[in-house]
Amino acid sequence: MINNLNSKRTVTVIEGDGVGPEITSLTIDLMRASGAMFDVELAEAGEVAFTKGIAGGVPQDTLDSVSRNKVVLKGPLATPIGEGGKSANVTLRKTFEMFANIRPARELPGIPSPFSGRGIDLVIIRENVEDLYAGIEHMQTPNVAQCLKLISRVGSARIAEAAFAFALSQGRSSVVVATKANIMKLTEGLFKSEFERIAKGYPNIESSHILIDNCAHQLVMKPEDFDVIVTTNMNGDILSDLASGLVGGLGFSPSANLGYEVAMFEAVHGTAPDIAGKNKANPTAMILSGVMLLRHIEEFTAADKLEQALLLTLEDGIHTFDVPGTGAVGTLEFSEAIKLRLGSLSSYPTKTHSPLAMKKLWPEDVDVTPPSRSKDGLDVLIETNEEAQVVAQKIQAALRDDNFRLTMISNRGTRVWPGAPSNATQVDHYRCRFLATKKSRWSDETVSRLLAQIGGVYRWMHIEKLESYHDKPQYSKAQGED
Ligand code: ATP
């Protein structure tokens, strides 16, 4: 039972499924006991919503509560297994465009890990709405699937801005962007270049780039050297779990999801149904998420007090059963031990925090529509099991005008025509590149004619227009293409 105080601030609380209700209610109790002033509006999502037949897992009342209060503390939510049911977590994240996922990974006292004693204290900032997670997938042929990786200029600028603003709010001195821009020059490259542009506005914070594979390596070799890492959605998904593993696992990992309107705080772990209701859950990740929430609503004193009491409890060797060693207690006893220590300091200092001042960016703020744009040609993807030489001959024979010229065919990104037959395994999916012979004659009508001519010999399933901006091609070349 949560009593309200009629304070100016109300937080929407979604207790969630599995261990959610137990760890959420004690977290609110501790936040209040630390002196924070806020009221609570309980809202439903997850299993209870799915059983009522709400497909997205989040009832309208809950969405209204989140819109009204703009700050959410959320327990883990169950996602129905199998096709059809959408994750309630994803529904919330997408509805309120919470584009920044913030995952701190900090060494905690008394929590053993292979890296204990190294002083790890880093934050991964993951772009959370774009990239391969846009969810645009197709089976292009019975044997080849496609997932579109979409990276926007504004999405990249926003997350870079969030990373620098977050670093400033915690007095952190460096932000590194981790990408695969050496291979994905356009998508990951755009993310990198927007980061570098935004970095110029933060001259007092050190900024640099690291390739994502090297970042993973360095995170294991020298994790204590990292401060803030900002990265794309897929990279961040993997790196942030890796970072949790460095400091004791998901049971100790809090997170924040930030958008321009709404901020949602949650533990990274799932519903842990195997231990639900057994007084066994480790509430640390949830409590640390509560600490992040308190800082978000600028209850800095209460946040520091709660964080210190938690750190001191762990330092005193008190922990839940998931941590090896003596001193294990139940969830409630752990929470009571924290409460008893409110007002005392651990030997692990808390950083000074200031309000997060995230500059809002909209598409028009970053628009760089180039004045000079030319249409170079067309990539047409076709389905066939025939040899590349045969494909080239048949397509060339099918072309009945000279608006386009077939210049290259690739299979899974490797050029297979012109040139000697490739030894690489080939699948029923070819990309045929056509260049316009006279750009002045390019039109959607000439493109339609080309497609009709190709369609007479092969099934095509996808086209992509090839453009240059300021005479610079805005499309990748195939492996082996000149
Ligand atoms: P979900 O389907 O919601 O992701 P899950 O059980 O597959 O649930 P987690 O909830 O992350 O995934 O749990 C993985 C394992 O870690 C389980 O054995 C669980 O008991 C344990 N675990 C997860 N969270 C905690 C916690 N807060 N305290 C103790 N153990 C936990």
Short mmCIF file of C-alpha atoms and ligand atoms in Angstrom, two decimals:
data_model
loop_
_atom_site.label_atom_id
_atom_site.label_comp_id
_atom_site.label_asym_id
_atom_site.label_seq_id
_atom_site.Cartn_x
_atom_site.Cartn_y
_atom_site.Cartn_z
CA MET A 1 0.00 0.00 0.00
CA ILE A 2 1.54 3.30 -1.08
CA ASN A 3 0.33 6.47 0.69
CA ASN A 4 0.47 9.66 -1.29
CA LEU A 5 1.73 12.98 0.01
CA ASN A 6 -0.05 15.41 -2.31
CA SER A 7 3.34 16.57 -3.52
CA LYS A 8 3.85 18.56 -6.72
CA ARG A 9 5.41 15.62 -8.54
CA THR A 10 3.68 12.35 -9.45
CA VAL A 11 5.52 9.33 -10.79
CA THR A 12 3.75 6.60 -12.76
CA VAL A 13 4.71 3.25 -11.27
CA ILE A 14 4.25 0.04 -13.23
CA GLU A 15 5.00 -2.74 -10.79
CA GLY A 16 5.21 -5.32 -13.57
CA ASP A 17 5.31 -9.09 -13.54
CA GLY A 18 7.24 -11.84 -11.70
CA VAL A 19 9.53 -10.26 -9.12
CA GLY A 20 8.41 -6.78 -10.28
CA PRO A 21 5.88 -5.95 -7.55
CA GLU A 22 8.19 -6.92 -4.65
CA ILE A 23 11.25 -5.02 -5.88
CA THR A 24 9.27 -2.00 -7.09
CA SER A 25 7.32 -1.40 -3.89
CA LEU A 26 10.39 -1.62 -1.66
CA THR A 27 12.24 0.72 -4.02
CA ILE A 28 9.52 3.35 -3.68
CA ASP A 29 9.56 2.88 0.07
CA LEU A 30 13.33 3.47 0.14
CA MET A 31 13.11 6.48 -2.20
CA ARG A 32 10.55 8.05 0.13
CA ALA A 33 12.55 7.12 3.23
CA SER A 34 15.50 8.96 1.67
CA GLY A 35 13.47 12.14 1.77
CA ALA A 36 12.27 12.38 -1.82
CA MET A 37 8.91 14.06 -2.29
CA PHE A 38 6.70 12.53 -4.96
CA ASP A 39 3.34 10.88 -5.30
CA VAL A 40 2.74 7.57 -7.01
CA GLU A 41 0.16 6.65 -9.62
CA LEU A 42 0.03 2.88 -10.05
CA ALA A 43 -0.55 1.69 -13.61
CA GLU A 44 -0.85 -1.72 -15.25
CA ALA A 45 1.06 -3.25 -18.16
CA GLY A 46 2.40 -6.62 -19.24
CA GLU A 47 0.73 -9.91 -18.35
CA VAL A 48 -2.40 -8.39 -16.84
CA ALA A 49 -2.95 -6.36 -20.02
CA PHE A 50 -2.29 -9.31 -22.33
CA THR A 51 -4.84 -11.43 -20.43
CA LYS A 52 -7.36 -8.64 -21.04
CA GLY A 53 -6.61 -8.95 -24.75
CA ILE A 54 -4.67 -5.67 -25.11
CA ALA A 55 -2.31 -6.52 -27.97
CA GLY A 56 0.48 -4.02 -27.18
CA GLY A 57 0.50 -5.00 -23.49
CA VAL A 58 -0.14 -1.43 -22.30
CA PRO A 59 -3.72 -0.24 -21.53
CA GLN A 60 -4.79 3.26 -22.58
CA ASP A 61 -5.11 4.32 -18.91
CA THR A 62 -1.43 3.55 -18.45
CA LEU A 63 -0.46 5.47 -21.58
CA ASP A 64 -2.51 8.42 -20.27
CA SER A 65 -0.82 8.22 -16.87
CA VAL A 66 2.63 8.22 -18.49
CA SER A 67 1.70 11.19 -20.73
CA ARG A 68 0.46 13.10 -17.70
CA ASN A 69 3.29 12.38 -15.28
CA LYS A 70 6.20 12.02 -17.73
CA VAL A 71 8.31 10.02 -15.26
CA VAL A 72 7.94 6.26 -14.87
CA LEU A 73 9.39 3.63 -12.57
CA LYS A 74 8.80 0.27 -14.17
CA GLY A 75 9.23 -3.31 -13.01
CA PRO A 76 10.01 -6.06 -15.54
CA LEU A 77 7.14 -6.97 -17.87
CA ALA A 78 6.38 -10.40 -19.28
CA THR A 79 6.26 -10.70 -23.06
CA PRO A 80 4.02 -13.39 -24.53
CA ILE A 81 6.12 -16.09 -26.17
CA GLY A 82 5.42 -16.91 -29.80
CA GLU A 83 4.12 -14.87 -32.67
CA GLY A 84 1.53 -12.15 -32.38
CA GLY A 85 2.03 -10.57 -28.95
CA LYS A 86 4.11 -7.41 -28.98
CA SER A 87 6.41 -6.57 -26.09
CA ALA A 88 4.87 -4.08 -23.64
CA ASN A 89 8.37 -2.67 -23.11
CA VAL A 90 8.69 -1.93 -26.82
CA THR A 91 5.18 -0.43 -26.89
CA LEU A 92 6.10 2.02 -24.12
CA ARG A 93 9.49 2.85 -25.62
CA LYS A 94 8.06 3.47 -29.09
CA THR A 95 4.88 5.30 -28.01
CA PHE A 96 6.91 7.90 -26.14
CA GLU A 97 9.94 7.80 -28.43
CA MET A 98 12.40 7.14 -25.65
CA PHE A 99 15.40 7.18 -27.94
CA ALA A 100 18.18 7.11 -25.35
CA ASN A 101 18.86 3.99 -23.31
CA ILE A 102 21.31 4.75 -20.51
CA ARG A 103 23.05 1.81 -18.85
CA PRO A 104 25.63 2.57 -16.15
CA ALA A 105 28.03 -0.22 -15.20
CA ARG A 106 29.84 0.46 -11.96
CA GLU A 107 31.86 -1.78 -9.70
CA LEU A 108 29.90 -2.33 -6.50
CA PRO A 109 31.44 -3.18 -3.13
CA GLY A 110 31.19 -6.82 -2.07
CA ILE A 111 29.99 -7.98 -5.48
CA PRO A 112 32.59 -10.33 -6.87
CA SER A 113 33.46 -10.23 -10.56
CA PRO A 114 36.60 -11.10 -12.54
CA PHE A 115 37.26 -7.34 -12.64
CA SER A 116 36.86 -6.53 -8.95
CA GLY A 117 39.25 -3.84 -7.78
CA ARG A 118 39.64 -2.22 -11.20
CA GLY A 119 37.30 0.69 -10.43
CA ILE A 120 34.97 0.26 -13.43
CA ASP A 121 32.58 3.19 -13.68
CA LEU A 122 31.25 3.60 -17.19
CA VAL A 123 27.98 4.38 -18.92
CA ILE A 124 26.71 2.97 -22.21
CA ILE A 125 24.32 5.22 -24.08
CA ARG A 126 22.47 3.25 -26.71
CA GLU A 127 20.31 4.72 -29.47
CA ASN A 128 17.05 2.93 -28.92
CA VAL A 129 14.60 3.43 -31.78
CA GLU A 130 16.47 3.16 -35.09
CA ASP A 131 18.95 0.82 -36.74
CA LEU A 132 18.04 -2.82 -37.37
CA TYR A 133 15.35 -2.48 -34.69
CA ALA A 134 13.13 -0.42 -36.99
CA GLY A 135 11.67 -3.89 -37.61
CA ILE A 136 11.55 -3.68 -41.42
CA GLU A 137 12.22 -7.22 -42.57
CA HIS A 138 11.35 -9.17 -45.68
CA MET A 139 11.98 -12.59 -47.16
CA GLN A 140 13.25 -11.37 -50.51
CA THR A 141 13.46 -14.87 -51.95
CA PRO A 142 12.64 -18.20 -50.28
CA ASN A 143 16.32 -18.37 -49.33
CA VAL A 144 17.32 -14.81 -48.48
CA ALA A 145 15.97 -12.57 -45.74
CA GLN A 146 16.57 -8.85 -45.41
CA CYS A 147 16.49 -6.49 -42.42
CA LEU A 148 16.82 -2.78 -43.15
CA LYS A 149 19.30 -0.83 -41.05
CA LEU A 150 17.97 2.72 -40.90
CA ILE A 151 20.08 5.44 -39.33
CA SER A 152 18.81 9.01 -39.51
CA ARG A 153 20.75 12.21 -39.19
CA VAL A 154 18.41 13.55 -36.51
CA GLY A 155 18.40 10.25 -34.58
CA SER A 156 22.21 10.21 -34.55
CA ALA A 157 22.47 13.87 -33.56
CA ARG A 158 19.95 13.40 -30.74
CA ILE A 159 21.75 10.51 -29.12
CA ALA A 160 25.12 12.26 -29.43
CA GLU A 161 23.59 15.33 -27.79
CA ALA A 162 22.12 13.10 -25.05
CA ALA A 163 25.52 11.50 -24.44
CA PHE A 164 27.32 14.82 -24.01
CA ALA A 165 24.54 16.27 -21.87
CA PHE A 166 24.62 13.15 -19.69
CA ALA A 167 28.41 13.34 -19.37
CA LEU A 168 28.15 16.99 -18.28
CA SER A 169 25.42 16.21 -15.73
CA GLN A 170 27.73 13.69 -14.03
CA GLY A 171 30.95 15.66 -14.40
CA ARG A 172 32.36 12.99 -16.70
CA SER A 173 35.26 13.96 -18.90
CA SER A 174 35.12 11.80 -22.03
CA VAL A 175 32.63 10.44 -24.54
CA VAL A 176 33.61 7.84 -27.10
CA VAL A 177 31.46 6.88 -30.07
CA ALA A 178 31.64 3.17 -30.99
CA THR A 179 30.71 2.29 -34.58
CA LYS A 180 31.42 -0.03 -37.48
CA ALA A 181 31.90 2.94 -39.83
CA ASN A 182 34.83 1.26 -41.59
CA ILE A 183 32.43 -1.32 -43.07
CA MET A 184 29.05 0.44 -43.02
CA LYS A 185 30.33 3.76 -44.27
CA LEU A 186 26.91 5.30 -44.88
CA THR A 187 24.84 4.11 -41.89
CA GLU A 188 27.39 3.79 -39.09
CA GLY A 189 29.36 6.53 -40.86
CA LEU A 190 26.44 8.96 -40.53
CA PHE A 191 26.18 8.14 -36.82
CA LYS A 192 29.89 8.87 -36.42
CA SER A 193 29.88 12.11 -38.39
CA GLU A 194 26.87 13.47 -36.49
CA PHE A 195 28.63 12.61 -33.24
CA GLU A 196 31.70 14.50 -34.41
CA ARG A 197 29.59 17.51 -35.37
CA ILE A 198 27.78 17.59 -32.01
CA ALA A 199 31.10 17.09 -30.14
CA LYS A 200 32.28 20.49 -31.39
CA GLY A 201 29.67 22.08 -29.12
CA TYR A 202 31.28 20.41 -26.08
CA PRO A 203 34.95 21.49 -26.23
CA ASN A 204 35.52 20.68 -22.55
CA ILE A 205 34.63 17.01 -22.96
CA GLU A 206 37.15 14.77 -24.65
CA SER A 207 35.61 12.96 -27.62
CA SER A 208 36.91 10.15 -29.81
CA HIS A 209 35.88 7.27 -32.06
CA ILE A 210 36.51 3.58 -31.55
CA LEU A 211 35.54 0.68 -33.80
CA ILE A 212 32.89 -1.43 -32.10
CA ASP A 213 34.92 -4.64 -32.25
CA ASN A 214 37.91 -2.94 -30.68
CA CYS A 215 35.56 -1.41 -28.10
CA ALA A 216 34.38 -4.89 -27.07
CA HIS A 217 38.00 -6.00 -26.79
CA GLN A 218 39.07 -2.94 -24.80
CA LEU A 219 36.04 -3.28 -22.51
CA VAL A 220 37.41 -6.61 -21.40
CA MET A 221 41.09 -5.61 -21.40
CA LYS A 222 40.88 -2.13 -19.85
CA PRO A 223 37.29 -1.43 -18.80
CA GLU A 224 38.41 1.13 -16.23
CA ASP A 225 39.61 3.41 -19.07
CA PHE A 226 36.06 4.02 -20.35
CA ASP A 227 33.78 6.80 -19.23
CA VAL A 228 30.76 7.37 -21.55
CA ILE A 229 30.27 5.19 -24.65
CA VAL A 230 27.59 6.14 -27.18
CA THR A 231 26.59 3.70 -29.90
CA THR A 232 23.92 2.49 -32.31
CA ASN A 233 21.02 0.28 -31.27
CA MET A 234 22.36 -3.18 -32.17
CA ASN A 235 25.91 -2.45 -31.00
CA GLY A 236 24.53 -1.00 -27.78
CA ASP A 237 22.31 -4.00 -27.13
CA ILE A 238 25.34 -6.26 -27.07
CA LEU A 239 27.83 -3.90 -25.43
CA SER A 240 25.53 -2.95 -22.58
CA ASP A 241 24.99 -6.58 -21.57
CA LEU A 242 28.73 -7.13 -21.81
CA ALA A 243 29.28 -4.13 -19.53
CA SER A 244 26.76 -5.51 -17.00
CA GLY A 245 28.73 -8.74 -16.97
CA LEU A 246 31.88 -6.83 -16.00
CA VAL A 247 30.37 -5.65 -12.72
CA GLY A 248 28.40 -8.61 -11.40
CA GLY A 249 25.59 -9.24 -13.86
CA LEU A 250 22.13 -8.06 -14.80
CA GLY A 251 20.86 -8.18 -11.19
CA PHE A 252 22.97 -5.08 -10.54
CA SER A 253 22.21 -3.14 -13.73
CA PRO A 254 19.86 -0.16 -13.65
CA SER A 255 18.73 1.72 -16.73
CA ALA A 256 16.99 4.84 -17.92
CA ASN A 257 15.08 5.34 -21.14
CA LEU A 258 14.92 9.00 -22.07
CA GLY A 259 12.84 10.82 -24.63
CA TYR A 260 12.05 14.51 -24.88
CA GLU A 261 8.77 14.16 -22.99
CA VAL A 262 9.01 10.98 -20.93
CA ALA A 263 11.72 9.27 -18.91
CA MET A 264 11.34 5.68 -17.75
CA PHE A 265 13.58 3.91 -15.23
CA GLU A 266 13.84 0.14 -14.93
CA ALA A 267 16.09 -2.74 -13.93
CA VAL A 268 17.68 -4.50 -16.87
CA HIS A 269 16.82 -8.04 -15.72
CA GLY A 270 13.60 -9.84 -16.62
CA THR A 271 10.66 -11.05 -14.54
CA ALA A 272 12.60 -13.97 -12.94
CA PRO A 273 9.43 -16.07 -12.53
CA ASP A 274 11.44 -18.88 -10.87
CA ILE A 275 11.99 -16.78 -7.73
CA ALA A 276 8.92 -14.51 -7.81
CA GLY A 277 7.15 -14.15 -4.45
CA LYS A 278 9.87 -16.10 -2.61
CA ASN A 279 11.67 -13.15 -0.97
CA LYS A 280 14.73 -14.07 -3.03
CA ALA A 281 14.92 -11.33 -5.66
CA ASN A 282 17.85 -8.97 -5.68
CA PRO A 283 16.39 -5.44 -5.70
CA THR A 284 19.72 -3.67 -6.33
CA ALA A 285 19.15 -2.94 -10.03
CA MET A 286 15.69 -1.59 -9.28
CA ILE A 287 16.91 0.56 -6.39
CA LEU A 288 19.71 1.96 -8.55
CA SER A 289 17.08 2.71 -11.24
CA GLY A 290 15.15 4.56 -8.53
CA VAL A 291 18.31 6.53 -7.73
CA MET A 292 18.56 7.51 -11.41
CA LEU A 293 14.91 8.57 -11.34
CA LEU A 294 15.50 10.73 -8.27
CA ARG A 295 18.34 12.52 -10.07
CA HIS A 296 16.11 13.00 -13.09
CA ILE A 297 13.53 14.78 -10.94
CA GLU A 298 16.38 16.70 -9.31
CA GLU A 299 16.01 15.09 -5.88
CA PHE A 300 19.80 14.99 -5.69
CA THR A 301 20.12 14.80 -1.91
CA ALA A 302 17.71 11.88 -1.60
CA ALA A 303 19.41 10.12 -4.53
CA ASP A 304 22.85 10.41 -2.96
CA LYS A 305 21.51 9.27 0.41
CA LEU A 306 19.87 6.16 -1.03
CA GLU A 307 22.87 5.32 -3.20
CA GLN A 308 25.25 5.62 -0.25
CA ALA A 309 23.04 3.46 2.01
CA LEU A 310 22.89 0.76 -0.70
CA LEU A 311 26.66 0.88 -1.26
CA LEU A 312 27.29 0.71 2.49
CA THR A 313 24.96 -2.29 2.86
CA LEU A 314 26.88 -4.15 0.16
CA GLU A 315 30.19 -3.01 1.66
CA ASP A 316 29.07 -4.45 5.00
CA GLY A 317 28.78 -7.83 3.25
CA ILE A 318 24.97 -7.93 3.19
CA HIS A 319 23.46 -9.12 -0.10
CA THR A 320 20.79 -11.36 -1.58
CA PHE A 321 21.11 -15.07 -2.38
CA ASP A 322 22.17 -14.59 -6.02
CA VAL A 323 25.56 -13.28 -4.82
CA PRO A 324 28.03 -15.98 -3.78
CA GLY A 325 29.47 -15.91 -0.26
CA THR A 326 28.16 -15.57 3.25
CA GLY A 327 25.91 -12.72 4.31
CA ALA A 328 22.97 -13.58 2.07
CA VAL A 329 19.57 -12.38 3.26
CA GLY A 330 16.08 -12.21 1.78
CA THR A 331 14.81 -9.32 -0.35
CA LEU A 332 12.96 -7.67 2.52
CA GLU A 333 15.82 -8.06 4.99
CA PHE A 334 18.20 -6.55 2.42
CA SER A 335 15.90 -3.59 1.97
CA GLU A 336 15.59 -3.15 5.77
CA ALA A 337 19.40 -3.18 6.03
CA ILE A 338 19.55 -0.35 3.49
CA LYS A 339 16.91 1.63 5.36
CA LEU A 340 18.91 1.33 8.58
CA ARG A 341 21.93 2.83 6.82
CA LEU A 342 20.17 5.85 5.29
CA GLY A 343 22.25 8.86 6.29
CA SER A 344 25.53 6.92 6.61
CA LEU A 345 28.31 7.03 4.03
CA SER A 346 30.08 4.17 2.30
CA SER A 347 33.74 4.36 1.32
CA TYR A 348 32.65 4.60 -2.33
CA PRO A 349 32.10 8.29 -3.09
CA THR A 350 29.05 9.46 -5.02
CA LYS A 351 29.68 11.81 -7.94
CA THR A 352 28.24 15.30 -7.88
CA HIS A 353 25.28 15.45 -10.26
CA SER A 354 23.64 18.40 -11.92
CA PRO A 355 20.40 18.58 -13.93
CA LEU A 356 20.47 16.92 -17.33
CA ALA A 357 20.20 19.71 -19.89
CA MET A 358 19.56 17.89 -23.15
CA LYS A 359 19.23 20.23 -26.14
CA LYS A 360 16.21 19.17 -28.22
CA LEU A 361 16.89 18.57 -31.90
CA TRP A 362 14.27 18.21 -34.64
CA PRO A 363 14.69 17.07 -38.24
CA GLU A 364 14.74 20.69 -39.49
CA ASP A 365 17.63 21.49 -37.13
CA VAL A 366 19.90 19.01 -38.88
CA ASP A 367 18.50 19.09 -42.44
CA VAL A 368 21.29 19.29 -44.99
CA THR A 369 19.31 18.68 -48.22
CA PRO A 370 22.07 19.05 -50.83
CA PRO A 371 21.42 21.60 -53.59
CA SER A 372 23.20 19.42 -56.14
CA ARG A 373 21.82 15.88 -56.49
CA SER A 374 22.15 13.63 -59.48
CA LYS A 375 20.55 10.35 -60.42
CA ASP A 376 23.28 7.90 -61.39
CA GLY A 377 21.42 4.68 -61.89
CA LEU A 378 19.49 1.89 -60.32
CA ASP A 379 20.14 -1.29 -58.36
CA VAL A 380 17.61 -3.98 -59.18
CA LEU A 381 17.51 -7.11 -57.02
CA ILE A 382 16.33 -10.24 -58.78
CA GLU A 383 15.64 -13.86 -57.86
CA THR A 384 17.22 -16.64 -59.87
CA ASN A 385 19.40 -19.72 -59.47
CA GLU A 386 21.12 -19.21 -62.81
CA GLU A 387 24.83 -18.44 -63.20
CA ALA A 388 25.86 -14.78 -63.20
CA GLN A 389 27.14 -14.99 -66.80
CA VAL A 390 23.77 -16.27 -67.93
CA VAL A 391 21.96 -13.60 -65.91
CA ALA A 392 24.07 -10.88 -67.53
CA GLN A 393 23.47 -12.21 -71.04
CA LYS A 394 19.74 -12.58 -70.59
CA ILE A 395 19.32 -9.13 -69.06
CA GLN A 396 21.42 -7.45 -71.73
CA ALA A 397 19.39 -9.21 -74.40
CA ALA A 398 16.17 -8.04 -72.73
CA LEU A 399 17.13 -4.33 -72.72
CA ARG A 400 15.31 -2.72 -75.62
CA ASP A 401 16.51 0.87 -75.26
CA ASP A 402 19.78 2.49 -74.25
CA ASN A 403 18.66 4.48 -71.21
CA PHE A 404 20.51 2.17 -68.82
CA ARG A 405 23.57 -0.01 -69.07
CA LEU A 406 24.16 -3.11 -66.93
CA THR A 407 27.53 -2.49 -65.22
CA MET A 408 27.80 -5.02 -62.44
CA ILE A 409 26.12 -8.00 -60.80
CA SER A 410 26.82 -9.04 -57.22
CA ASN A 411 25.70 -11.96 -55.11
CA ARG A 412 25.50 -11.30 -51.35
CA GLY A 413 27.60 -8.17 -51.87
CA THR A 414 30.46 -9.75 -53.86
CA ARG A 415 30.86 -8.91 -57.55
CA VAL A 416 30.20 -11.95 -59.72
CA TRP A 417 29.98 -10.18 -63.09
CA PRO A 418 31.89 -8.87 -65.03
CA GLY A 419 34.95 -10.97 -64.35
CA ALA A 420 35.87 -14.60 -63.99
CA PRO A 421 33.23 -16.87 -62.44
CA SER A 422 33.33 -16.52 -58.66
CA ASN A 423 34.19 -19.42 -56.36
CA ALA A 424 31.98 -17.93 -53.65
CA THR A 425 28.77 -19.78 -52.82
CA GLN A 426 25.95 -18.16 -54.72
CA VAL A 427 22.34 -17.90 -53.69
CA ASP A 428 19.13 -17.12 -55.59
CA HIS A 429 19.51 -13.37 -54.98
CA TYR A 430 21.42 -11.06 -57.34
CA ARG A 431 21.89 -7.32 -57.24
CA CYS A 432 22.12 -5.91 -60.79
CA ARG A 433 23.56 -2.41 -61.08
CA PHE A 434 22.44 -0.23 -63.98
CA LEU A 435 23.96 3.15 -64.73
CA ALA A 436 22.00 5.75 -66.66
CA THR A 437 23.60 6.39 -70.04
CA LYS A 438 22.26 9.93 -70.24
CA LYS A 439 21.17 11.36 -66.92
CA SER A 440 18.94 13.86 -68.70
CA ARG A 441 16.86 10.95 -69.96
CA TRP A 442 16.30 9.53 -66.48
CA SER A 443 12.71 9.50 -65.33
CA ASP A 444 10.41 7.21 -63.37
CA GLU A 445 8.99 6.23 -66.74
CA THR A 446 12.36 5.02 -68.06
CA VAL A 447 12.83 3.16 -64.77
CA SER A 448 9.42 1.48 -65.18
CA ARG A 449 10.36 0.45 -68.72
CA LEU A 450 13.63 -1.03 -67.46
CA LEU A 451 11.79 -2.97 -64.75
CA ALA A 452 9.27 -4.28 -67.26
CA GLN A 453 12.11 -5.47 -69.49
CA ILE A 454 13.89 -7.21 -66.58
CA GLY A 455 10.57 -8.58 -65.34
CA GLY A 456 10.17 -10.32 -68.69
CA VAL A 457 13.09 -12.60 -67.83
CA TYR A 458 13.44 -12.60 -64.04
CA ARG A 459 11.36 -11.87 -60.96
CA TRP A 460 12.66 -8.62 -59.43
CA MET A 461 11.81 -7.92 -55.79
CA HIS A 462 13.53 -4.69 -54.86
CA ILE A 463 14.93 -1.55 -56.47
CA GLU A 464 17.11 1.21 -55.10
CA LYS A 465 17.80 4.50 -56.86
CA LEU A 466 21.48 5.46 -56.96
CA GLU A 467 22.20 9.14 -56.31
CA SER A 468 25.24 11.38 -55.99
CA TYR A 469 25.31 14.51 -53.83
CA HIS A 470 27.82 17.09 -55.09
CA ASP A 471 29.11 14.39 -57.47
CA LYS A 472 29.85 12.04 -54.55
CA PRO A 473 28.10 8.65 -54.83
CA GLN A 474 25.69 7.98 -51.97
CA TYR A 475 25.68 4.21 -52.31
CA SER A 476 28.16 1.49 -51.52
CA LYS A 477 30.18 -0.43 -54.06
CA ALA A 478 30.20 -4.20 -54.21
CA GLN A 479 33.22 -6.11 -52.96
CA GLY A 480 35.48 -6.15 -56.03
CA GLU A 481 33.61 -3.38 -57.89
CA ASP A 482 35.86 -0.66 -59.39
P1 ATP B 1 12.04 -12.86 -18.75
O1 ATP B 1 11.32 -13.81 -19.64
O2 ATP B 1 11.13 -11.88 -18.10
O3 ATP B 1 13.25 -12.22 -19.38
P2 ATP B 1 13.84 -14.77 -17.52
O4 ATP B 1 13.75 -15.61 -16.29
O5 ATP B 1 14.00 -15.44 -18.83
O6 ATP B 1 12.60 -13.76 -17.52
P3 ATP B 1 15.54 -13.02 -16.17
O7 ATP B 1 14.36 -12.58 -15.42
O8 ATP B 1 16.50 -11.95 -16.59
O9 ATP B 1 15.09 -13.80 -17.43
O10 ATP B 1 16.27 -14.11 -15.29
C1 ATP B 1 17.36 -14.91 -15.67
C2 ATP B 1 17.88 -15.62 -14.42
O11 ATP B 1 18.42 -14.64 -13.53
C3 ATP B 1 16.80 -16.36 -13.64
O12 ATP B 1 17.31 -17.54 -13.09
C4 ATP B 1 16.44 -15.40 -12.54
O13 ATP B 1 16.00 -16.04 -11.37
C5 ATP B 1 17.73 -14.65 -12.28
N1 ATP B 1 17.41 -13.27 -11.90
C6 ATP B 1 16.93 -12.29 -12.69
N2 ATP B 1 16.70 -11.18 -12.00
C7 ATP B 1 17.04 -11.44 -10.73
C8 ATP B 1 17.02 -10.69 -9.53
N3 ATP B 1 16.60 -9.41 -9.50
N4 ATP B 1 17.43 -11.29 -8.41
C9 ATP B 1 17.86 -12.56 -8.41
N5 ATP B 1 17.90 -13.32 -9.50
C10 ATP B 1 17.50 -12.78 -10.65
#
